[in-house]
PDB file of C-alpha atoms in Angstrom:
ATOM      1  CA  MET Z   1      28.676  -5.218  -4.263  1.00 52.00           C
ATOM      2  CA  ASN Z   2      25.746  -5.839  -6.576  1.00 64.00           C
ATOM      3  CA  LYS Z   3      25.929  -9.647  -6.543  1.00 78.00           C
ATOM      4  CA  PHE Z   4      28.369 -12.529  -6.100  1.00 81.00           C
ATOM      5  CA  LEU Z   5      30.094 -13.847  -9.206  1.00 86.00           C
ATOM      6  CA  ASN Z   6      30.551 -17.537  -9.969  1.00 83.00           C
ATOM      7  CA  ALA Z   7      34.022 -18.989 -10.483  1.00 84.00           C
ATOM      8  CA  ASP Z   8      35.276 -18.395 -14.030  1.00 87.00           C
ATOM      9  CA  LEU Z   9      38.607 -20.192 -14.362  1.00 87.00           C
ATOM     10  CA  PHE Z  10      38.982 -19.662 -18.095  1.00 90.00           C
ATOM     11  CA  MET Z  11      37.505 -16.140 -18.423  1.00 89.00           C
ATOM     12  CA  GLU Z  12      34.453 -17.342 -20.353  1.00 91.00           C
ATOM     13  CA  ASN Z  13      31.679 -15.607 -18.405  1.00 91.00           C
ATOM     14  CA  PRO Z  14      30.974 -12.009 -19.633  1.00 93.00           C
ATOM     15  CA  GLU Z  15      29.319 -11.154 -16.299  1.00 92.00           C
ATOM     16  CA  ASN Z  16      32.697 -11.558 -14.594  1.00 93.00           C
ATOM     17  CA  TYR Z  17      34.206  -8.705 -16.580  1.00 94.00           C
ATOM     18  CA  ILE Z  18      34.071  -5.645 -14.306  1.00 93.00           C
ATOM     19  CA  ARG Z  19      34.237  -2.100 -15.701  1.00 94.00           C
ATOM     20  CA  GLY Z  20      34.759   1.231 -13.936  1.00 94.00           C
ATOM     21  CA  GLU Z  21      35.050  -0.085 -10.371  1.00 95.00           C
ATOM     22  CA  LYS Z  22      35.962   2.873  -8.148  1.00 96.00           C
ATOM     23  CA  ILE Z  23      38.683   2.750  -5.476  1.00 96.00           C
ATOM     24  CA  SER Z  24      38.865   5.626  -2.979  1.00 94.00           C
ATOM     25  CA  ASN Z  25      40.848   6.500   0.169  1.00 92.00           C
ATOM     26  CA  ILE Z  26      44.084   5.329  -1.407  1.00 95.00           C
ATOM     27  CA  VAL Z  27      47.136   5.199   0.847  1.00 94.00           C
ATOM     28  CA  PRO Z  28      50.445   4.578  -0.955  1.00 96.00           C
ATOM     29  CA  ASN Z  29      51.999   1.131  -0.350  1.00 96.00           C
ATOM     30  CA  ASN Z  30      48.851  -0.141   1.372  1.00 96.00           C
ATOM     31  CA  PRO Z  31      46.953  -2.924  -0.444  1.00 97.00           C
ATOM     32  CA  CYS Z  32      43.544  -2.045  -1.929  1.00 96.00           C
ATOM     33  CA  TYR Z  33      41.367  -5.111  -2.411  1.00 95.00           C
ATOM     34  CA  VAL Z  34      39.163  -5.461  -5.468  1.00 94.00           C
ATOM     35  CA  GLU Z  35      35.439  -5.795  -4.869  1.00 91.00           C
ATOM     36  CA  HIS Z  36      35.065  -9.225  -6.451  1.00 91.00           C
ATOM     37  CA  SER Z  37      37.783 -11.098  -4.544  1.00 90.00           C
ATOM     38  CA  ILE Z  38      40.277 -12.126  -7.262  1.00 95.00           C
ATOM     39  CA  TYR Z  39      41.313 -10.712 -10.640  1.00 96.00           C
ATOM     40  CA  PHE Z  40      43.336 -12.018 -13.562  1.00 97.00           C
ATOM     41  CA  ALA Z  41      46.474  -9.875 -13.698  1.00 96.00           C
ATOM     42  CA  GLU Z  42      46.580  -9.710 -17.474  1.00 96.00           C
ATOM     43  CA  THR Z  43      43.074  -8.124 -17.591  1.00 96.00           C
ATOM     44  CA  LEU Z  44      43.702  -5.291 -15.091  1.00 97.00           C
ATOM     45  CA  SER Z  45      43.590  -1.697 -16.375  1.00 97.00           C
ATOM     46  CA  VAL Z  46      43.839   1.273 -13.995  1.00 97.00           C
ATOM     47  CA  PHE Z  47      42.739   4.847 -14.802  1.00 98.00           C
ATOM     48  CA  GLU Z  48      42.963   8.119 -12.928  1.00 95.00           C
ATOM     49  CA  ASP Z  49      39.655   9.412 -14.371  1.00 95.00           C
ATOM     50  CA  ILE Z  50      36.259   7.853 -15.040  1.00 93.00           C
ATOM     51  CA  SER Z  51      36.456   8.755 -18.729  1.00 94.00           C
ATOM     52  CA  LYS Z  52      39.547   6.481 -18.911  1.00 93.00           C
ATOM     53  CA  THR Z  53      41.813   8.966 -20.656  1.00 94.00           C
ATOM     54  CA  LYS Z  54      44.577   8.874 -18.019  1.00 95.00           C
ATOM     55  CA  ARG Z  55      45.879   5.321 -17.768  1.00 96.00           C
ATOM     56  CA  LEU Z  56      48.208   4.519 -14.856  1.00 97.00           C
ATOM     57  CA  VAL Z  57      51.451   2.649 -15.544  1.00 97.00           C
ATOM     58  CA  LEU Z  58      52.179  -0.753 -13.993  1.00 97.00           C
ATOM     59  CA  GLY Z  59      55.404  -0.658 -11.991  1.00 95.00           C
ATOM     60  CA  LEU Z  60      55.404   3.133 -11.912  1.00 96.00           C
ATOM     61  CA  ASP Z  61      52.005   3.981 -10.440  1.00 97.00           C
ATOM     62  CA  TYR Z  62      50.839   0.619  -9.056  1.00 98.00           C
ATOM     63  CA  GLU Z  63      51.722  -3.069  -8.703  1.00 98.00           C
ATOM     64  CA  TYR Z  64      49.820  -6.358  -8.414  1.00 98.00           C
ATOM     65  CA  ASN Z  65      49.509  -7.402  -4.795  1.00 98.00           C
ATOM     66  CA  ILE Z  66      48.655 -10.544  -2.784  1.00 96.00           C
ATOM     67  CA  LEU Z  67      48.914 -13.452  -5.211  1.00 96.00           C
ATOM     68  CA  ASP Z  68      46.185 -16.121  -4.897  1.00 94.00           C
ATOM     69  CA  SER Z  69      48.072 -19.335  -5.472  1.00 93.00           C
ATOM     70  CA  ILE Z  70      45.039 -21.617  -5.619  1.00 92.00           C
ATOM     71  CA  ALA Z  71      43.273 -19.532  -8.261  1.00 92.00           C
ATOM     72  CA  SER Z  72      46.529 -19.151 -10.186  1.00 94.00           C
ATOM     73  CA  GLU Z  73      47.125 -22.892 -10.116  1.00 94.00           C
ATOM     74  CA  GLN Z  74      43.567 -23.800 -11.150  1.00 92.00           C
ATOM     75  CA  SER Z  75      43.408 -21.265 -13.985  1.00 93.00           C
ATOM     76  CA  ASN Z  76      47.078 -21.477 -14.970  1.00 94.00           C
ATOM     77  CA  LYS Z  77      47.144 -17.662 -14.959  1.00 95.00           C
ATOM     78  CA  ASP Z  78      48.448 -15.125 -12.455  1.00 96.00           C
ATOM     79  CA  CYS Z  79      45.602 -14.130 -10.121  1.00 96.00           C
ATOM     80  CA  TYR Z  80      45.734 -11.449  -7.405  1.00 98.00           C
ATOM     81  CA  ARG Z  81      43.467 -10.081  -4.706  1.00 95.00           C
ATOM     82  CA  ALA Z  82      44.726  -6.524  -4.244  1.00 97.00           C
ATOM     83  CA  ILE Z  83      46.491  -3.594  -5.878  1.00 98.00           C
ATOM     84  CA  LEU Z  84      49.391  -1.711  -4.316  1.00 97.00           C
ATOM     85  CA  PHE Z  85      49.515   1.936  -5.307  1.00 97.00           C
ATOM     86  CA  LEU Z  86      52.938   3.567  -5.287  1.00 97.00           C
ATOM     87  CA  LYS Z  87      51.586   7.121  -5.344  1.00 94.00           C
ATOM     88  CA  SER Z  88      48.702   9.021  -3.819  1.00 94.00           C
ATOM     89  CA  PHE Z  89      45.561   9.383  -5.931  1.00 95.00           C
ATOM     90  CA  PRO Z  90      42.150  10.853  -4.954  1.00 93.00           C
ATOM     91  CA  ASP Z  91      40.285   8.096  -6.787  1.00 96.00           C
ATOM     92  CA  VAL Z  92      41.060   5.502  -9.437  1.00 97.00           C
ATOM     93  CA  TYR Z  93      38.868   3.399 -11.723  1.00 98.00           C
ATOM     94  CA  ILE Z  94      39.708  -0.169 -12.675  1.00 97.00           C
ATOM     95  CA  ASP Z  95      38.620  -2.701 -15.291  1.00 97.00           C
ATOM     96  CA  TYR Z  96      39.325  -6.403 -14.747  1.00 97.00           C
ATOM     97  CA  HIS Z  97      38.021  -9.922 -15.251  1.00 95.00           C
ATOM     98  CA  SER Z  98      37.121 -11.540 -11.938  1.00 94.00           C
ATOM     99  CA  TYR Z  99      38.102 -15.101 -11.165  1.00 93.00           C
ATOM    100  CA  GLY Z 100      34.999 -15.211  -8.987  1.00 85.00           C
ATOM    101  CA  ASP Z 101      33.899 -14.335  -5.472  1.00 81.00           C
ATOM    102  CA  PHE Z 102      34.977 -16.222  -2.380  1.00 69.00           C
ATOM    103  CA  VAL Z 103      32.638 -16.154   0.575  1.00 66.00           C
ATOM    104  CA  SER Z 104      34.252 -16.401   3.989  1.00 61.00           C
ATOM    105  CA  ALA Z 105      32.646 -18.265   6.876  1.00 66.00           C
ATOM    106  CA  ASP Z 106      32.065 -14.956   8.630  1.00 67.00           C
ATOM    107  CA  ALA Z 107      30.350 -13.475   5.573  1.00 62.00           C
ATOM    108  CA  PHE Z 108      28.314 -16.633   5.077  1.00 64.00           C
ATOM    109  CA  ASN Z 109      27.230 -16.617   8.720  1.00 74.00           C
ATOM    110  CA  LYS Z 110      26.153 -12.997   8.344  1.00 74.00           C
ATOM    111  CA  PHE Z 111      24.224 -14.024   5.267  1.00 68.00           C
ATOM    112  CA  LEU Z 112      22.496 -16.800   7.214  1.00 75.00           C
ATOM    113  CA  ASP Z 113      21.724 -14.362  10.012  1.00 79.00           C
ATOM    114  CA  ASN Z 114      20.189 -12.038   7.453  1.00 80.00           C
ATOM    115  CA  VAL Z 115      18.160 -14.926   6.072  1.00 77.00           C
ATOM    116  CA  ASP Z 116      16.835 -15.688   9.555  1.00 78.00           C
ATOM    117  CA  ASP Z 117      15.978 -12.017  10.035  1.00 80.00           C
ATOM    118  CA  ILE Z 118      14.262 -11.916   6.664  1.00 84.00           C
ATOM    119  CA  LEU Z 119      12.281 -15.063   7.440  1.00 83.00           C
ATOM    120  CA  GLN Z 120      11.179 -13.618  10.773  1.00 84.00           C
ATOM    121  CA  THR Z 121      10.234 -10.313   9.151  1.00 84.00           C
ATOM    122  CA  SER Z 122       8.399 -12.158   6.391  1.00 84.00           C
ATOM    123  CA  LYS Z 123       6.501 -14.193   8.976  1.00 83.00           C
ATOM    124  CA  GLU Z 124       5.497 -11.033  10.829  1.00 84.00           C
ATOM    125  CA  ILE Z 125       4.420  -9.334   7.612  1.00 88.00           C
ATOM    126  CA  SER Z 126       2.436 -12.405   6.551  1.00 84.00           C
ATOM    127  CA  GLY Z 127       0.636 -12.361   9.893  1.00 83.00           C
ATOM    128  CA  LYS Z 128      -0.174  -8.677   9.516  1.00 85.00           C
ATOM    129  CA  VAL Z 129      -1.387  -9.180   5.947  1.00 84.00           C
ATOM    130  CA  GLU Z 130      -3.577 -12.090   7.020  1.00 85.00           C
ATOM    131  CA  ASN Z 131      -5.019 -10.018   9.853  1.00 84.00           C
ATOM    132  CA  LEU Z 132      -5.672  -7.066   7.540  1.00 84.00           C
ATOM    133  CA  SER Z 133      -7.281  -9.354   4.962  1.00 82.00           C
ATOM    134  CA  LYS Z 134      -9.576 -10.772   7.626  1.00 81.00           C
ATOM    135  CA  LYS Z 135     -10.539  -7.299   8.812  1.00 77.00           C
ATOM    136  CA  MET Z 136     -11.114  -6.152   5.245  1.00 77.00           C
ATOM    137  CA  THR Z 137     -13.398  -9.117   4.574  1.00 76.00           C
ATOM    138  CA  GLU Z 138     -15.341  -8.379   7.755  1.00 72.00           C
ATOM    139  CA  HIS Z 139     -15.515  -4.720   6.815  1.00 67.00           C
ATOM    140  CA  ILE Z 140     -16.895  -5.509   3.368  1.00 66.00           C
ATOM    141  CA  ASN Z 141     -19.470  -8.002   4.641  1.00 66.00           C
ATOM    142  CA  GLU Z 142     -20.546  -5.967   7.670  1.00 64.00           C
ATOM    143  CA  THR Z 143     -22.381  -2.868   6.481  1.00 54.00           C
ATOM    144  CA  SER Z 144     -22.495  -1.382   9.958  1.00 55.00           C
ATOM    145  CA  ALA Z 145     -18.707  -1.081   9.872  1.00 48.00           C
ATOM    146  CA  HIS Z 146     -18.985   1.809   7.471  1.00 60.00           C
ATOM    147  CA  ALA Z 147     -22.433   3.024   8.606  1.00 64.00           C
ATOM    148  CA  ALA Z 148     -24.160   2.152   5.342  1.00 70.00           C
ATOM    149  CA  THR Z 149     -27.942   2.625   5.440  1.00 71.00           C
ATOM    150  CA  GLU Z 150     -30.927   2.298   3.121  1.00 66.00           C
ATOM    151  CA  SER Z 151     -32.403   5.491   4.543  1.00 70.00           C
ATOM    152  CA  VAL Z 152     -31.501   8.940   3.263  1.00 71.00           C
ATOM    153  CA  VAL Z 153     -28.913  10.130   5.805  1.00 70.00           C
ATOM    154  CA  ASN Z 154     -26.524  13.031   5.274  1.00 70.00           C
ATOM    155  CA  ASN Z 155     -22.811  12.222   4.813  1.00 66.00           C
ATOM    156  CA  SER Z 156     -23.293   8.450   4.880  1.00 69.00           C
ATOM    157  CA  ILE Z 157     -22.707   5.580   2.465  1.00 74.00           C
ATOM    158  CA  ALA Z 158     -25.853   4.470   0.642  1.00 73.00           C
ATOM    159  CA  LEU Z 159     -26.932   0.841   0.915  1.00 71.00           C
ATOM    160  CA  ARG Z 160     -29.067  -0.735  -1.803  1.00 76.00           C
ATOM    161  CA  THR Z 161     -32.436  -2.167  -0.819  1.00 76.00           C
ATOM    162  CA  ASP Z 162     -33.307  -5.838  -1.221  1.00 76.00           C
ATOM    163  CA  SER Z 163     -34.678  -5.031  -4.683  1.00 75.00           C
ATOM    164  CA  GLY Z 164     -31.460  -3.279  -5.674  1.00 72.00           C
ATOM    165  CA  THR Z 165     -32.720   0.308  -5.601  1.00 80.00           C
ATOM    166  CA  LEU Z 166     -31.110   3.343  -3.963  1.00 74.00           C
ATOM    167  CA  LYS Z 167     -33.000   5.943  -1.950  1.00 77.00           C
ATOM    168  CA  ALA Z 168     -32.273   9.644  -2.397  1.00 75.00           C
ATOM    169  CA  SER Z 169     -33.463  13.076  -1.314  1.00 76.00           C
ATOM    170  CA  ALA Z 170     -35.079  15.555  -3.675  1.00 78.00           C
ATOM    171  CA  ALA Z 171     -32.489  17.189  -5.916  1.00 75.00           C
ATOM    172  CA  GLN Z 172     -31.294  20.685  -5.009  1.00 78.00           C
ATOM    173  CA  ASN Z 173     -28.865  21.365  -7.877  1.00 81.00           C
ATOM    174  CA  ASP Z 174     -28.868  20.563 -11.581  1.00 76.00           C
ATOM    175  CA  ASP Z 175     -26.236  17.820 -11.212  1.00 74.00           C
ATOM    176  CA  ASP Z 176     -27.922  16.087  -8.224  1.00 73.00           C
ATOM    177  CA  LEU Z 177     -29.634  12.712  -8.415  1.00 76.00           C
ATOM    178  CA  THR Z 178     -33.385  12.984  -8.025  1.00 78.00           C
ATOM    179  CA  THR Z 179     -36.284  10.806  -6.874  1.00 78.00           C
ATOM    180  CA  PHE Z 180     -39.153   9.325  -8.857  1.00 79.00           C
ATOM    181  CA  ALA Z 181     -41.604  11.233  -6.624  1.00 82.00           C
ATOM    182  CA  GLN Z 182     -39.940  14.540  -7.505  1.00 79.00           C
ATOM    183  CA  ILE Z 183     -40.179  13.737 -11.208  1.00 82.00           C
ATOM    184  CA  LYS Z 184     -43.902  12.878 -10.908  1.00 85.00           C
ATOM    185  CA  THR Z 185     -44.513  16.109  -8.984  1.00 85.00           C
ATOM    186  CA  GLN Z 186     -42.767  18.149 -11.657  1.00 81.00           C
ATOM    187  CA  ILE Z 187     -44.816  16.437 -14.395  1.00 87.00           C
ATOM    188  CA  SER Z 188     -48.058  17.079 -12.472  1.00 86.00           C
ATOM    189  CA  ASP Z 189     -47.114  20.727 -11.897  1.00 86.00           C
ATOM    190  CA  ALA Z 190     -46.308  21.122 -15.582  1.00 83.00           C
ATOM    191  CA  LYS Z 191     -49.703  19.630 -16.546  1.00 87.00           C
ATOM    192  CA  SER Z 192     -51.545  21.936 -14.137  1.00 87.00           C
ATOM    193  CA  GLU Z 193     -49.688  24.966 -15.445  1.00 87.00           C
ATOM    194  CA  MET Z 194     -50.444  23.977 -19.044  1.00 85.00           C
ATOM    195  CA  SER Z 195     -54.153  23.413 -18.262  1.00 84.00           C
ATOM    196  CA  ALA Z 196     -54.383  26.810 -16.566  1.00 87.00           C
ATOM    197  CA  LYS Z 197     -52.763  28.526 -19.540  1.00 86.00           C
ATOM    198  CA  LEU Z 198     -55.076  26.710 -21.998  1.00 82.00           C
ATOM    199  CA  LYS Z 199     -58.157  27.764 -19.975  1.00 86.00           C
ATOM    200  CA  GLU Z 200     -56.865  31.315 -19.822  1.00 86.00           C
ATOM    201  CA  ALA Z 201     -56.352  31.333 -23.580  1.00 80.00           C
ATOM    202  CA  LYS Z 202     -59.825  29.838 -24.167  1.00 82.00           C
ATOM    203  CA  ASP Z 203     -61.489  32.400 -21.900  1.00 83.00           C
ATOM    204  CA  GLU Z 204     -59.636  35.213 -23.618  1.00 84.00           C
ATOM    205  CA  LEU Z 205     -60.675  33.916 -27.045  1.00 77.00           C
ATOM    206  CA  SER Z 206     -64.340  33.652 -25.971  1.00 78.00           C
ATOM    207  CA  HIS Z 207     -64.157  37.158 -24.567  1.00 82.00           C
ATOM    208  CA  GLN Z 208     -62.721  38.499 -27.810  1.00 81.00           C
ATOM    209  CA  ILE Z 209     -65.448  36.760 -29.860  1.00 74.00           C
ATOM    210  CA  ASN Z 210     -68.199  38.147 -27.622  1.00 76.00           C
ATOM    211  CA  MET Z 211     -66.662  41.601 -27.873  1.00 80.00           C
ATOM    212  CA  LYS Z 212     -66.631  41.361 -31.670  1.00 72.00           C
ATOM    213  CA  ILE Z 213     -70.289  40.274 -31.739  1.00 69.00           C
ATOM    214  CA  GLU Z 214     -71.293  43.096 -29.414  1.00 72.00           C
ATOM    215  CA  GLU Z 215     -69.303  45.526 -31.515  1.00 71.00           C
ATOM    216  CA  LEU Z 216     -71.028  44.261 -34.657  1.00 63.00           C
ATOM    217  CA  ILE Z 217     -74.488  44.633 -33.098  1.00 62.00           C
ATOM    218  CA  ASP Z 218     -73.762  48.034 -31.544  1.00 67.00           C
ATOM    219  CA  ASN Z 219     -72.477  49.373 -34.848  1.00 64.00           C
ATOM    220  CA  ALA Z 220     -75.404  48.037 -36.906  1.00 57.00           C
ATOM    221  CA  PRO Z 221     -77.189  50.665 -39.115  1.00 57.00           C
ATOM    222  CA  ASP Z 222     -80.646  52.009 -38.147  1.00 56.00           C
ATOM    223  CA  ALA Z 223     -82.307  49.632 -40.587  1.00 50.00           C
ATOM    224  CA  LEU Z 224     -81.132  46.799 -38.383  1.00 50.00           C
ATOM    225  CA  ASN Z 225     -82.304  48.212 -35.051  1.00 56.00           C
ATOM    226  CA  THR Z 226     -84.772  45.373 -34.765  1.00 60.00           C
ATOM    227  CA  LEU Z 227     -81.840  42.937 -34.878  1.00 57.00           C
ATOM    228  CA  LYS Z 228     -80.198  44.781 -32.009  1.00 60.00           C
ATOM    229  CA  GLU Z 229     -83.452  44.889 -30.065  1.00 63.00           C
ATOM    230  CA  LEU Z 230     -83.959  41.183 -30.674  1.00 62.00           C
ATOM    231  CA  ALA Z 231     -80.432  40.446 -29.460  1.00 65.00           C
ATOM    232  CA  ASP Z 232     -80.932  42.561 -26.357  1.00 66.00           C
ATOM    233  CA  ALA Z 233     -84.217  40.808 -25.628  1.00 61.00           C
ATOM    234  CA  LEU Z 234     -82.660  37.396 -26.041  1.00 60.00           C
ATOM    235  CA  THR Z 235     -79.828  38.405 -23.737  1.00 64.00           C
ATOM    236  CA  GLU Z 236     -82.342  39.337 -21.032  1.00 63.00           C
ATOM    237  CA  ASN Z 237     -84.661  36.334 -21.623  1.00 61.00           C
ATOM    238  CA  LYS Z 238     -82.769  33.140 -22.437  1.00 61.00           C
ATOM    239  CA  GLU Z 239     -86.057  31.243 -22.895  1.00 64.00           C
ATOM    240  CA  GLY Z 240     -86.667  33.344 -25.982  1.00 59.00           C
ATOM    241  CA  ILE Z 241     -83.951  31.439 -27.785  1.00 63.00           C
ATOM    242  CA  THR Z 242     -85.840  28.185 -27.172  1.00 68.00           C
ATOM    243  CA  ALA Z 243     -89.043  29.737 -28.475  1.00 64.00           C
ATOM    244  CA  ILE Z 244     -87.348  31.002 -31.630  1.00 63.00           C
ATOM    245  CA  ASN Z 245     -85.769  27.600 -32.252  1.00 65.00           C
ATOM    246  CA  ALA Z 246     -89.184  25.914 -31.901  1.00 64.00           C
ATOM    247  CA  ALA Z 247     -90.776  28.457 -34.225  1.00 61.00           C
ATOM    248  CA  LEU Z 248     -88.078  27.957 -36.815  1.00 59.00           C
ATOM    249  CA  ALA Z 249     -88.560  24.208 -36.583  1.00 62.00           C
ATOM    250  CA  ASN Z 250     -92.348  24.643 -37.246  1.00 62.00           C
ATOM    251  CA  ARG Z 251     -92.147  27.386 -39.857  1.00 60.00           C
ATOM    252  CA  TYR Z 252     -94.632  27.304 -42.803  1.00 56.00           C
ATOM    253  CA  THR Z 253     -94.580  28.601 -46.318  1.00 57.00           C
ATOM    254  CA  LYS Z 254     -97.191  31.285 -47.319  1.00 54.00           C
ATOM    255  CA  GLN Z 255     -99.451  28.678 -48.955  1.00 60.00           C
ATOM    256  CA  GLU Z 256     -99.191  26.369 -45.924  1.00 59.00           C
ATOM    257  CA  SER Z 257    -100.090  29.267 -43.642  1.00 57.00           C
ATOM    258  CA  ASN Z 258    -103.207  30.130 -45.736  1.00 57.00           C
ATOM    259  CA  GLU Z 259    -104.360  26.537 -45.689  1.00 62.00           C
ATOM    260  CA  LYS Z 260    -103.879  26.291 -41.915  1.00 58.00           C
ATOM    261  CA  PHE Z 261    -105.754  29.567 -41.443  1.00 54.00           C
ATOM    262  CA  VAL Z 262    -108.700  28.450 -43.545  1.00 56.00           C
ATOM    263  CA  ALA Z 263    -108.860  25.085 -41.803  1.00 61.00           C
ATOM    264  CA  LYS Z 264    -108.926  26.584 -38.312  1.00 57.00           C
ATOM    265  CA  ALA Z 265    -110.989  29.768 -38.876  1.00 56.00           C
ATOM    266  CA  ALA Z 266    -114.788  30.069 -38.322  1.00 59.00           C
ATOM    267  CA  PHE Z 267    -116.588  32.612 -40.482  1.00 55.00           C
ATOM    268  CA  VAL Z 268    -119.898  34.398 -39.414  1.00 55.00           C
ATOM    269  CA  LEU Z 269    -121.551  37.014 -41.681  1.00 55.00           C
ATOM    270  CA  THR Z 270    -123.777  39.516 -39.871  1.00 59.00           C
ATOM    271  CA  ASP Z 271    -125.358  42.033 -42.215  1.00 57.00           C
ATOM    272  CA  THR Z 272    -122.349  43.494 -43.851  1.00 56.00           C
ATOM    273  CA  THR Z 273    -119.800  42.408 -41.167  1.00 58.00           C
ATOM    274  CA  LEU Z 274    -117.664  39.235 -41.465  1.00 53.00           C
ATOM    275  CA  GLU Z 275    -116.483  37.835 -38.134  1.00 57.00           C
ATOM    276  CA  ILE Z 276    -113.544  35.428 -38.151  1.00 56.00           C
ATOM    277  CA  THR Z 277    -112.851  33.262 -35.126  1.00 58.00           C
ATOM    278  CA  LEU Z 278    -109.707  31.125 -34.780  1.00 54.00           C
TER     279      LEU Z 278
END
């Protein structure tokens, strides 16, 4: 039974109309009670199949059985509690409008017993839930319960520091979290590698320039041998460069040189010989 039905003396409640109720284990001439206590005789239809194509005939296949006088008197309609089958059938299916369900003292006592059992079970469950809730709260608040730690420990739950940060190990794979120290190290390594490559490129460029200059000097024509000799001399004596720079800074024009020569020179004429002293 799905649920108890309220009394419906005048067949006004749609919920009291039952469709396709199955009756099995039919023994001819033995009463078969309907599930919902009492039915209005005029609403009863009996079928041999669930598709309701084979209707049984009242008086030939079945009869109303066990009249309920109180229900009949209150509703002013014939009401019965059972059906008497005159033949053997594997199963039958019935439609009827129920007067309503009667609950016996025995059934009601069983219901009360079930209520007591349910209340006891509910009390036990409530106690278990309360206990679990308490343990869960303790588990959440107590970090040691799940071995959480601020340190980097394998296979453990990470605990944030007081400042809200998380500690981690250096990343091993591309999808691992990494540390700030590892990032700084990678940046520093990248800078060092870039500086080394820049120095290497600079040294190579200087080498190529020097090679070109040497090639130019070595391949100079004979008329420029003095240039090559000068370059070789300067290569051997770096102080020569300073001397040349000073000479260039103090260079004179031809007229200036003559004037300087005349101003500094001392002339002595002996017989036919002119002596010049600077």
